[in-house]
CSV table of C-alpha atoms and ligand atoms in Angstrom, one decimal:
chain,number,residue,atom,x,y,z
A,1,MET,CA,45.5,55.6,88.7
A,2,ASN,CA,49.5,55.0,89.7
A,3,ILE,CA,51.0,52.7,87.5
A,4,GLY,CA,54.4,51.3,87.6
A,5,ILE,CA,56.1,49.4,84.7
A,6,ILE,CA,58.9,46.9,85.2
A,7,GLY,CA,61.1,46.7,81.9
A,8,LEU,CA,60.9,49.4,79.5
A,9,GLY,CA,61.8,47.3,76.2
A,10,TYR,CA,59.2,47.2,73.4
A,11,VAL,CA,56.5,46.3,75.3
A,12,GLY,CA,57.0,48.2,78.7
A,13,LEU,CA,57.5,51.4,76.6
A,14,ILE,CA,54.7,51.3,74.6
A,15,THR,CA,52.5,50.3,77.9
A,16,GLY,CA,53.9,52.9,79.8
A,17,VAL,CA,53.7,55.8,77.3
A,18,GLY,CA,50.0,54.3,76.4
A,19,PHE,CA,48.6,54.4,79.9
A,20,ALA,CA,50.2,57.6,80.5
A,21,SER,CA,48.3,59.2,77.6
A,22,LEU,CA,45.1,58.2,79.0
A,23,GLY,CA,45.6,60.5,81.8
A,24,ASN,CA,47.5,57.9,84.1
A,25,LYS,CA,50.6,58.6,86.2
A,26,VAL,CA,53.4,56.2,85.0
A,27,ILE,CA,56.5,55.6,86.2
A,28,GLY,CA,58.7,52.9,84.7
A,29,VAL,CA,62.1,51.0,85.8
A,30,ASP,CA,64.8,49.5,83.9
A,31,ILE,CA,68.0,48.3,84.8
A,32,ASP,CA,69.6,50.1,81.8
A,33,ASN,CA,70.9,53.7,82.7
A,34,ASN,CA,71.2,54.5,79.2
A,35,LYS,CA,67.6,53.4,78.5
A,36,ILE,CA,66.6,55.7,81.5
A,37,ASN,CA,68.7,58.6,80.2
A,38,LYS,CA,67.5,58.4,76.9
A,39,ILE,CA,63.8,58.1,77.7
A,40,ASN,CA,64.0,61.0,80.2
A,41,THR,CA,65.1,63.5,77.6
A,42,GLY,CA,62.9,62.7,75.3
A,43,GLU,CA,64.1,60.1,73.0
A,44,THR,CA,63.2,56.8,72.4
A,45,PRO,CA,65.6,53.6,72.5
A,46,ILE,CA,63.8,51.9,69.9
A,47,TYR,CA,62.2,52.8,66.7
A,48,GLU,CA,58.3,52.5,66.6
A,49,GLN,CA,56.3,54.7,64.6
A,50,GLY,CA,54.8,57.6,66.4
A,51,LEU,CA,56.5,56.8,69.8
A,52,GLU,CA,58.7,59.7,69.9
A,53,GLU,CA,56.1,62.5,69.8
A,54,LYS,CA,53.9,60.5,72.1
A,55,LEU,CA,56.6,60.4,74.5
A,56,LYS,CA,56.7,64.1,74.3
A,57,GLU,CA,53.5,64.4,74.7
A,58,VAL,CA,53.1,62.7,77.9
A,59,ASN,CA,55.9,64.4,79.4
A,60,ASP,CA,54.0,64.9,82.8
A,61,ASN,CA,52.4,61.6,83.1
A,62,PHE,CA,55.5,59.4,82.5
A,63,ARG,CA,58.8,59.2,84.2
A,64,ALA,CA,61.7,56.8,83.8
A,65,THR,CA,63.8,55.6,86.5
A,66,THR,CA,66.4,53.1,87.6
A,67,ASN,CA,65.3,52.7,91.2
A,68,ILE,CA,62.2,50.3,92.3
A,69,ASN,CA,61.6,51.8,95.1
A,70,ASP,CA,59.7,54.7,93.1
A,71,LEU,CA,57.0,52.2,92.4
A,72,LYS,CA,56.0,52.2,96.1
A,73,ASP,CA,52.8,54.1,95.6
A,74,SER,CA,52.0,52.2,92.4
A,75,GLU,CA,48.5,50.7,92.5
A,76,ILE,CA,49.2,48.5,89.4
A,77,ILE,CA,52.6,47.0,88.5
A,78,PHE,CA,53.0,45.8,85.1
A,79,VAL,CA,55.9,43.3,84.6
A,80,CYS,CA,57.5,43.7,81.0
A,81,VAL,CA,60.9,42.1,81.4
A,82,GLY,CA,62.1,39.8,78.6
A,83,THR,CA,61.7,36.1,78.7
A,84,PRO,CA,64.4,34.8,76.2
A,85,SER,CA,64.9,31.2,75.2
A,86,LYS,CA,67.6,29.0,77.1
A,87,GLU,CA,70.0,27.1,75.0
A,88,ASP,CA,67.4,24.1,74.7
A,89,GLY,CA,64.6,26.2,73.6
A,90,SER,CA,63.0,26.1,77.2
A,91,ILE,CA,61.9,29.7,78.6
A,92,ASP,CA,64.6,31.6,80.5
A,93,LEU,CA,62.7,33.3,83.4
A,94,LYS,CA,65.8,34.6,85.3
A,95,TYR,CA,64.6,38.4,84.5
A,96,VAL,CA,60.8,37.6,85.8
A,97,ARG,CA,62.0,36.0,89.0
A,98,ARG,CA,64.4,38.9,89.7
A,99,ALA,CA,61.5,41.2,89.1
A,100,ALA,CA,59.5,39.7,91.7
A,101,GLU,CA,62.1,39.6,94.0
A,102,ASP,CA,62.6,43.3,93.4
A,103,ILE,CA,58.6,44.1,93.9
A,104,SER,CA,58.4,42.1,97.2
A,105,LYS,CA,61.1,44.0,98.7
A,106,ILE,CA,58.7,46.9,98.2
A,107,LEU,CA,55.1,45.7,98.6
A,108,GLY,CA,53.2,47.7,101.5
A,109,SER,CA,49.6,48.7,100.9
A,110,TYR,CA,47.7,46.2,98.3
A,111,ARG,CA,48.3,46.7,94.7
A,112,VAL,CA,47.9,44.4,91.9
A,113,ILE,CA,51.1,42.7,89.9
A,114,VAL,CA,50.7,41.6,86.7
A,115,ILE,CA,52.6,39.9,84.6
A,116,LYS,CA,52.4,40.8,80.9
A,117,SER,CA,55.8,39.1,79.7
A,118,THR,CA,55.0,36.4,77.8
A,119,VAL,CA,55.6,33.3,80.4
A,120,ILE,CA,55.0,29.5,79.6
A,121,PRO,CA,51.5,28.2,81.7
A,122,GLY,CA,52.2,27.9,85.3
A,123,THR,CA,54.8,30.4,85.4
A,124,THR,CA,52.8,33.5,87.4
A,125,GLU,CA,51.5,31.5,89.9
A,126,SER,CA,55.2,30.0,90.7
A,127,LEU,CA,56.1,33.6,91.4
A,128,ILE,CA,53.7,33.9,94.4
A,129,LYS,CA,56.5,32.2,96.6
A,130,ILE,CA,58.9,34.8,95.7
A,131,LEU,CA,56.3,37.8,96.0
A,132,GLU,CA,55.4,36.5,99.7
A,133,LYS,CA,58.6,36.4,100.8
A,134,ASN,CA,58.3,39.5,103.1
A,135,ASP,CA,55.3,38.4,104.9
A,136,LYS,CA,52.5,39.7,102.1
A,137,LYS,CA,49.9,37.5,101.4
A,138,VAL,CA,48.6,37.1,98.1
A,139,GLY,CA,44.9,37.8,97.4
A,140,GLU,CA,45.0,39.6,100.7
A,141,ASP,CA,48.0,42.3,100.8
A,142,PHE,CA,48.4,42.0,97.0
A,143,GLY,CA,46.7,40.9,93.7
A,144,LEU,CA,48.3,38.8,91.1
A,145,ALA,CA,47.3,39.0,87.2
A,146,MET,CA,48.4,37.9,83.9
A,147,ASN,CA,47.7,40.2,80.8
A,148,PRO,CA,49.2,39.0,78.0
A,149,GLU,CA,50.1,41.3,75.4
A,150,PHE,CA,49.4,41.1,71.6
A,151,LEU,CA,51.0,44.0,69.9
A,152,LYS,CA,53.0,43.9,66.6
A,153,GLU,CA,56.2,45.9,66.4
A,154,GLY,CA,55.6,48.5,63.5
A,155,SER,CA,52.5,49.4,64.7
A,156,SER,CA,52.1,48.8,68.5
A,157,LEU,CA,51.0,52.0,69.7
A,158,LYS,CA,48.1,51.9,67.4
A,159,ASP,CA,47.2,48.0,68.8
A,160,PHE,CA,48.0,49.5,72.5
A,161,PHE,CA,44.9,52.2,71.9
A,162,GLU,CA,43.0,49.7,69.3
A,163,PRO,CA,43.9,46.0,70.6
A,164,ASP,CA,41.7,43.0,68.6
A,165,ARG,CA,41.0,41.7,72.4
A,166,ILE,CA,42.3,41.9,75.9
A,167,VAL,CA,42.7,38.9,78.0
A,168,ILE,CA,42.9,38.9,81.7
A,169,GLY,CA,43.7,36.1,83.8
A,170,SER,CA,43.6,37.0,87.6
A,171,TYR,CA,44.0,35.5,91.1
A,172,ASP,CA,41.7,37.1,93.1
A,173,GLU,CA,38.4,39.1,92.5
A,174,LYS,CA,39.9,42.5,93.3
A,175,SER,CA,42.5,42.3,90.7
A,176,LYS,CA,40.1,41.4,88.1
A,177,GLU,CA,38.1,44.5,89.1
A,178,ILE,CA,40.9,46.7,89.0
A,179,LEU,CA,42.0,45.8,86.1
A,180,ALA,CA,38.6,46.3,84.3
A,181,GLU,CA,38.3,49.1,85.4
A,182,LEU,CA,41.6,50.3,84.1
A,183,TYR,CA,40.9,49.0,80.6
A,184,LYS,CA,37.1,50.1,80.9
A,185,ASP,CA,37.5,52.4,77.9
A,186,PHE,CA,38.8,50.2,75.7
A,187,ASN,CA,36.6,49.1,72.8
A,188,CYS,CA,37.1,45.7,72.3
A,189,PRO,CA,36.3,42.1,73.3
A,190,LYS,CA,37.6,41.5,77.1
A,191,LEU,CA,38.4,38.0,78.1
A,192,PHE,CA,38.4,37.3,82.0
A,193,ALA,CA,39.9,33.9,82.8
A,194,ASN,CA,42.4,32.3,85.1
A,195,ILE,CA,45.7,32.9,85.1
A,196,LYS,CA,47.0,29.7,83.5
A,197,THR,CA,44.6,30.2,80.6
A,198,ALA,CA,45.5,33.9,80.0
A,199,GLU,CA,49.2,32.7,79.7
A,200,MET,CA,48.2,30.0,77.1
A,201,ILE,CA,45.9,32.0,75.1
A,202,LYS,CA,49.4,33.6,74.1
A,203,TYR,CA,51.2,30.6,73.6
A,204,ALA,CA,48.2,29.4,71.1
A,205,SER,CA,48.0,32.4,69.7
A,206,ASN,CA,51.7,33.1,68.5
A,207,SER,CA,51.8,29.2,67.5
A,208,PHE,CA,48.8,29.5,65.2
A,209,LEU,CA,50.2,32.9,63.7
A,210,GLY,CA,53.4,30.9,63.1
A,211,THR,CA,52.0,27.8,61.6
A,212,LYS,CA,50.0,30.3,59.0
A,213,ILE,CA,53.4,31.6,58.0
A,214,SER,CA,55.2,27.5,57.8
A,215,PHE,CA,51.9,26.3,56.2
A,216,ILE,CA,52.1,29.1,53.3
A,217,ASN,CA,55.8,28.4,53.1
A,218,GLU,CA,55.5,24.9,52.4
A,219,ILE,CA,52.6,25.5,50.0
A,220,GLY,CA,54.9,28.0,48.3
A,221,ASN,CA,57.7,25.5,48.0
A,222,ILE,CA,55.4,23.4,46.1
A,223,CYS,CA,54.2,26.0,44.2
A,224,LYS,CA,58.0,27.2,42.9
A,225,LYS,CA,58.5,23.7,41.7
A,226,LEU,CA,54.8,23.4,39.8
A,227,GLY,CA,55.4,26.9,38.3
A,228,ILE,CA,52.7,28.5,40.3
A,229,ASP,CA,52.5,32.1,42.3
A,230,VAL,CA,51.7,31.3,45.7
A,231,TYR,CA,50.7,34.7,46.3
A,232,ALA,CA,47.7,34.0,43.7
A,233,ILE,CA,46.9,30.6,46.1
A,234,ALA,CA,47.0,32.8,49.2
A,235,GLU,CA,44.5,35.2,47.9
A,236,GLY,CA,42.3,32.4,46.3
A,237,ILE,CA,42.4,30.6,49.5
A,238,GLY,CA,42.4,34.0,51.9
A,239,TYR,CA,38.8,35.3,51.0
A,240,ASP,CA,37.5,31.9,52.6
A,241,LYS,CA,36.4,33.7,56.3
A,242,ARG,CA,37.6,30.3,57.9
A,243,ILE,CA,40.9,30.9,56.4
A,244,GLY,CA,41.6,34.9,56.2
A,245,ARG,CA,44.3,36.4,54.0
A,246,GLU,CA,46.6,37.8,56.7
A,247,PHE,CA,49.8,36.0,57.8
A,248,LEU,CA,49.6,34.3,54.3
A,249,ASN,CA,52.9,36.0,52.8
A,250,ALA,CA,55.1,33.2,51.5
A,251,GLY,CA,58.6,34.3,52.1
A,252,ILE,CA,61.8,33.5,53.9
A,253,GLY,CA,60.2,32.6,57.4
A,254,PHE,CA,59.2,34.5,60.5
A,255,GLY,CA,61.8,36.1,63.1
A,256,GLY,CA,61.4,38.5,66.0
A,257,SER,CA,61.8,38.0,69.4
A,258,CYS,CA,58.2,36.4,70.0
A,259,PHE,CA,57.3,33.6,67.4
A,260,PRO,CA,60.4,31.5,67.1
A,261,LYS,CA,60.9,31.9,71.1
A,262,ASP,CA,57.6,31.2,72.2
A,263,ILE,CA,57.0,28.3,69.7
A,264,LYS,CA,60.1,26.8,71.2
A,265,ALA,CA,59.2,27.6,74.7
A,266,LEU,CA,55.6,25.7,74.2
A,267,ILE,CA,57.4,22.6,72.5
A,268,ALA,CA,59.9,22.4,75.5
A,269,LYS,CA,57.1,22.7,78.0
A,270,SER,CA,55.0,20.4,76.0
A,271,ASN,CA,58.0,17.6,76.2
A,272,GLU,CA,58.3,18.1,79.5
A,273,ILE,CA,55.0,17.0,80.4
A,274,GLY,CA,55.4,14.4,78.2
A,275,HIS,CA,53.3,15.2,75.1
A,276,GLU,CA,55.5,15.3,71.8
A,277,PRO,CA,54.2,18.4,69.7
A,278,LYS,CA,55.0,17.2,66.5
A,279,LEU,CA,53.2,20.2,64.6
A,280,LEU,CA,55.0,22.5,66.5
A,281,GLN,CA,58.3,20.9,65.9
A,282,GLU,CA,58.0,20.9,62.1
A,283,ILE,CA,56.8,24.5,62.4
A,284,ILE,CA,60.1,25.8,63.5
A,285,LYS,CA,61.8,23.2,61.1
A,286,ILE,CA,60.0,24.8,58.1
A,287,ASN,CA,61.2,27.9,59.4
A,288,GLU,CA,64.6,27.4,59.9
A,289,LYS,CA,65.0,25.8,56.3
A,290,GLN,CA,63.3,28.6,54.5
A,291,PRO,CA,65.8,31.2,54.6
A,292,LEU,CA,68.4,29.1,53.4
A,293,LYS,CA,66.3,28.5,50.1
A,294,LYS,CA,68.0,32.2,49.0
A,295,ILE,CA,71.6,30.9,49.1
A,296,GLU,CA,70.1,27.8,46.9
A,297,PHE,CA,68.5,30.4,44.5
A,298,LEU,CA,71.2,32.6,44.3
A,299,LYS,CA,73.8,29.4,43.8
A,300,LYS,CA,71.6,28.7,40.6
A,301,HIS,CA,72.6,32.5,39.2
A,302,ILE,CA,76.0,32.5,40.4
A,303,PRO,CA,77.3,28.8,41.3
A,304,ASN,CA,80.6,30.2,42.7
A,305,LEU,CA,80.1,32.9,45.2
A,306,LYS,CA,83.6,33.1,46.7
A,307,GLY,CA,84.7,36.5,46.3
A,308,LYS,CA,81.1,38.0,44.8
A,309,GLU,CA,79.5,41.3,46.0
A,310,ILE,CA,76.0,40.3,47.0
A,311,GLY,CA,73.9,43.3,48.0
A,312,ILE,CA,71.3,42.5,50.9
A,313,LEU,CA,68.2,44.9,51.2
A,314,GLY,CA,66.2,44.6,54.7
A,315,LEU,CA,67.7,43.3,57.7
A,316,ALA,CA,64.8,44.2,60.4
A,317,PHE,CA,62.7,41.0,61.2
A,318,LYS,CA,60.0,43.0,59.3
A,319,PRO,CA,59.2,46.4,58.1
A,320,GLU,CA,58.8,49.4,60.3
A,321,THR,CA,60.9,48.3,63.0
A,322,ASP,CA,64.8,48.5,64.1
A,323,ASP,CA,64.5,45.2,65.6
A,324,VAL,CA,66.8,42.2,64.6
A,325,ARG,CA,66.0,39.8,66.9
A,326,GLU,CA,65.9,36.1,64.9
A,327,SER,CA,65.6,38.2,61.5
A,328,ARG,CA,65.9,36.0,58.9
A,329,ALA,CA,68.8,38.2,57.7
A,330,ILE,CA,71.1,36.4,60.5
A,331,PRO,CA,71.2,32.8,59.1
A,332,ILE,CA,71.6,34.1,55.6
A,333,VAL,CA,74.5,36.4,56.1
A,334,LYS,CA,76.3,33.5,58.3
A,335,GLU,CA,75.7,31.4,55.2
A,336,LEU,CA,77.2,33.9,52.9
A,337,LEU,CA,80.1,34.6,54.9
A,338,LYS,CA,81.0,31.0,55.0
A,339,GLU,CA,80.8,31.0,51.4
A,340,GLU,CA,83.4,34.1,51.8
A,341,VAL,CA,81.0,36.7,49.8
A,342,ILE,CA,81.8,40.5,50.2
A,343,ILE,CA,78.2,41.5,51.6
A,344,LYS,CA,76.9,44.8,51.5
A,345,ALA,CA,73.7,45.6,53.3
A,346,TYR,CA,71.3,48.1,53.7
A,347,ASP,CA,68.3,48.6,55.9
A,348,PRO,CA,66.2,52.2,56.9
A,349,LYS,CA,66.4,51.5,60.5
A,350,ALA,CA,68.2,48.4,61.4
A,351,ILE,CA,71.7,49.0,60.6
A,352,GLY,CA,72.7,50.1,63.9
A,353,ASN,CA,71.3,47.0,65.8
A,354,PHE,CA,72.7,44.7,62.7
A,355,LYS,CA,76.2,45.9,62.8
A,356,LYS,CA,76.5,44.7,66.6
A,357,LEU,CA,76.0,41.4,65.5
A,358,PHE,CA,77.7,41.6,62.2
A,359,PRO,CA,80.5,44.6,62.3
A,360,GLN,CA,82.4,42.8,59.5
A,361,ILE,CA,80.2,43.8,56.7
A,362,LYS,CA,79.9,47.0,54.6
A,363,TYR,CA,76.7,49.3,55.0
A,364,CYS,CA,75.6,51.3,52.1
A,365,SER,CA,72.9,53.0,50.8
A,366,PRO,CA,70.2,51.4,48.3
A,367,GLU,CA,71.9,53.0,45.3
A,368,GLU,CA,75.2,51.1,46.3
A,369,ILE,CA,73.4,47.9,46.7
A,370,LEU,CA,71.9,48.1,43.0
A,371,ASN,CA,75.9,48.0,41.8
A,372,SER,CA,76.2,44.5,43.4
A,373,GLU,CA,76.5,41.2,41.3
A,374,ALA,CA,73.2,40.1,42.8
A,375,ILE,CA,70.7,41.6,45.5
A,376,LEU,CA,68.6,39.6,48.2
A,377,ILE,CA,65.6,41.3,49.5
A,378,LEU,CA,64.8,40.2,52.8
A,379,THR,CA,62.6,42.6,54.5
A,380,ASN,CA,59.1,44.5,52.4
A,381,TRP,CA,60.0,47.9,53.3
A,382,LYS,CA,57.9,49.9,51.3
A,383,GLU,CA,60.9,52.2,50.0
A,384,PHE,CA,62.1,49.1,48.2
A,385,GLU,CA,59.2,49.5,45.8
A,386,ASN,CA,60.7,52.4,44.4
A,387,LEU,CA,64.4,51.0,43.3
A,388,ASP,CA,65.4,50.5,39.6
A,389,TYR,CA,66.2,46.8,39.6
A,390,ARG,CA,66.0,46.4,35.9
A,391,LYS,CA,70.2,45.8,35.8
A,392,ASN,CA,70.0,43.2,38.5
A,393,ILE,CA,70.1,39.8,39.4
A,394,VAL,CA,67.2,39.9,42.3
A,395,ILE,CA,66.7,37.0,44.8
A,396,ASP,CA,63.4,38.1,46.2
A,397,GLY,CA,62.3,36.8,49.8
A,398,ARG,CA,59.1,39.1,50.3
A,399,GLY,CA,57.3,39.6,47.0
A,400,ILE,CA,58.4,43.1,46.1
A,401,LEU,CA,56.3,43.7,42.9
A,402,LYS,CA,59.1,46.2,41.4
A,403,ALA,CA,61.7,43.7,41.9
A,404,LYS,CA,60.0,41.5,39.3
A,405,GLU,CA,61.4,43.8,36.5
A,406,ALA,CA,64.8,42.6,37.2
A,407,LYS,CA,67.1,41.6,34.6
A,408,ILE,CA,66.9,38.2,36.2
A,409,TYR,CA,64.2,37.7,38.8
A,410,GLU,CA,63.5,34.8,41.4
A,411,GLY,CA,60.8,34.5,43.8
A,412,ILE,CA,61.4,32.4,46.9
A,413,CYS,CA,58.4,30.2,46.6
A,414,TRP,CA,56.6,32.0,43.7
B,1,NAD,P1,62.8,43.8,75.6
B,1,NAD,O1,64.0,43.0,75.8
B,1,NAD,O2,62.8,45.0,75.0
B,1,NAD,O3,62.5,44.7,77.1
B,1,NAD,C1,62.6,44.0,78.3
B,1,NAD,C2,63.5,45.2,79.0
B,1,NAD,O4,63.5,44.6,80.6
B,1,NAD,C3,65.0,45.8,78.7
B,1,NAD,O5,64.9,47.0,78.7
B,1,NAD,C4,65.9,45.1,80.1
B,1,NAD,O6,66.6,45.8,80.5
B,1,NAD,C5,64.2,45.3,81.4
B,1,NAD,N1,64.8,44.6,82.5
B,1,NAD,C6,65.1,43.0,82.8
B,1,NAD,N2,65.1,42.9,84.0
B,1,NAD,C7,64.7,44.1,84.6
B,1,NAD,C8,64.6,44.1,86.1
B,1,NAD,N3,64.8,43.2,86.9
B,1,NAD,N4,64.1,45.4,86.4
B,1,NAD,C9,63.7,46.4,85.5
B,1,NAD,N5,63.9,46.3,84.1
B,1,NAD,C10,64.4,45.0,83.5
B,1,NAD,O7,61.5,42.9,75.8
B,1,NAD,P2,60.3,43.0,74.9
B,1,NAD,O8,60.3,42.6,73.4
B,1,NAD,O9,59.7,44.3,75.3
B,1,NAD,O10,59.3,41.9,75.4
B,1,NAD,C11,59.2,41.6,77.0
B,1,NAD,C12,58.0,40.7,77.1
B,1,NAD,O11,56.9,40.9,76.4
B,1,NAD,C13,58.7,39.3,76.5
B,1,NAD,O12,58.3,38.5,77.5
B,1,NAD,C14,58.0,39.1,75.2
B,1,NAD,O13,57.8,37.7,74.8
B,1,NAD,C15,56.6,40.0,75.4
B,1,NAD,N6,56.2,40.4,74.1
B,1,NAD,C16,56.8,41.0,73.3
B,1,NAD,C17,56.5,41.5,72.3
B,1,NAD,C18,56.9,42.3,71.2
B,1,NAD,O14,56.8,42.7,69.9
B,1,NAD,N7,57.9,42.9,71.3
B,1,NAD,C19,55.0,41.4,71.8
B,1,NAD,C20,54.0,40.6,72.8
B,1,NAD,C21,54.7,40.1,74.3
């Protein structure tokens, strides 16, 4: 099939490369010239395991451009642009609307417009007015669908080829049939629904995952005071099939470009329609307090932090990615800077992105970090299991086993 992708970030690039490797002809559009140039020379603008190799492999089937007119022959157009938070937490739809404007100008013969960006229920259908601007009618001249994305950064290519499920919300029968055909070889449950339901499944999914993390952090904070290791608790409850062990790794909370913004967007929408979402509000509150526990425990061992050299291991919001959006390292670094600490930081992949936010801190090797007065572990990269912490004060936010050998060891909630 001829597929167009609008927005070549984490989701768009993986979706494009994924469908290209399955034999489709894919053209990806982005407004960022640098990104396009990189992609067309076989370089990936993001770090994602296996992506660079895959991009080279699909050379004949995948092309990137800044020109939306190149999507004139696309039978399916996936919209994968960002949907960030506004100041008040509600969803900012300006990129999605702009993409719909662009699409409205190139509509010709029937094609399906698929919103893959995470959008609050009601958004996809609200785009119809924009898409119909040039006398084209939804359900007749073009189809409309919503196909939420569930990939996890760090394993997103694998998640593309082996998803847990595929959700397709469609406006018209023809869109549903075309998407069912596109996904026919994917061996997983497929759920067909209306558009609003598909939109809501994504929010419920991310809210539930955030709930699991804030829940175990709450339990962990109690455990810490009681002298209990919360990881033993996670194991003990995780064997219960109704609970499951995944997403019960207590620590300094969740970050990334999705959970915080999506839960906040659902809170904002919920308030707007007259329901106060108390549980969701608490999930965010717990998550915002959790990283600050690092400073509390650090001060237990070094009460006056001014002028002290503190090392940070891990800047990405999770391992195997270079993404630092909403990383828990951000509030921690801000707090340490307020205390006039000399910060030395290391991350295997995310230094470049973190430097854009905090150019004033020192970036160095893990060996240099080991010479700091104390070390904060913020991301559970595998390589942190191979360091020798025996001479250090370590405040561990991610349960690194080797760090337990430290001279002074403090777990965040264990
Ligand atoms: P991103 O910020 O990495 O990428 C968005 C891209 O869209 C950027 O490259 C930007 O330049 C481009 N863009 C913006 N407006 C455009 C336009 N009019 N035309 C062409 N390109 C345009 O975002 P992302 O992380 O890929 O997320 C995209 C969407 O998918 C969001 O709604 C997000 O919530 C959702 N999502 C993300 C993930 C994830 O792990 N990153 C997972 C599931 C769902």
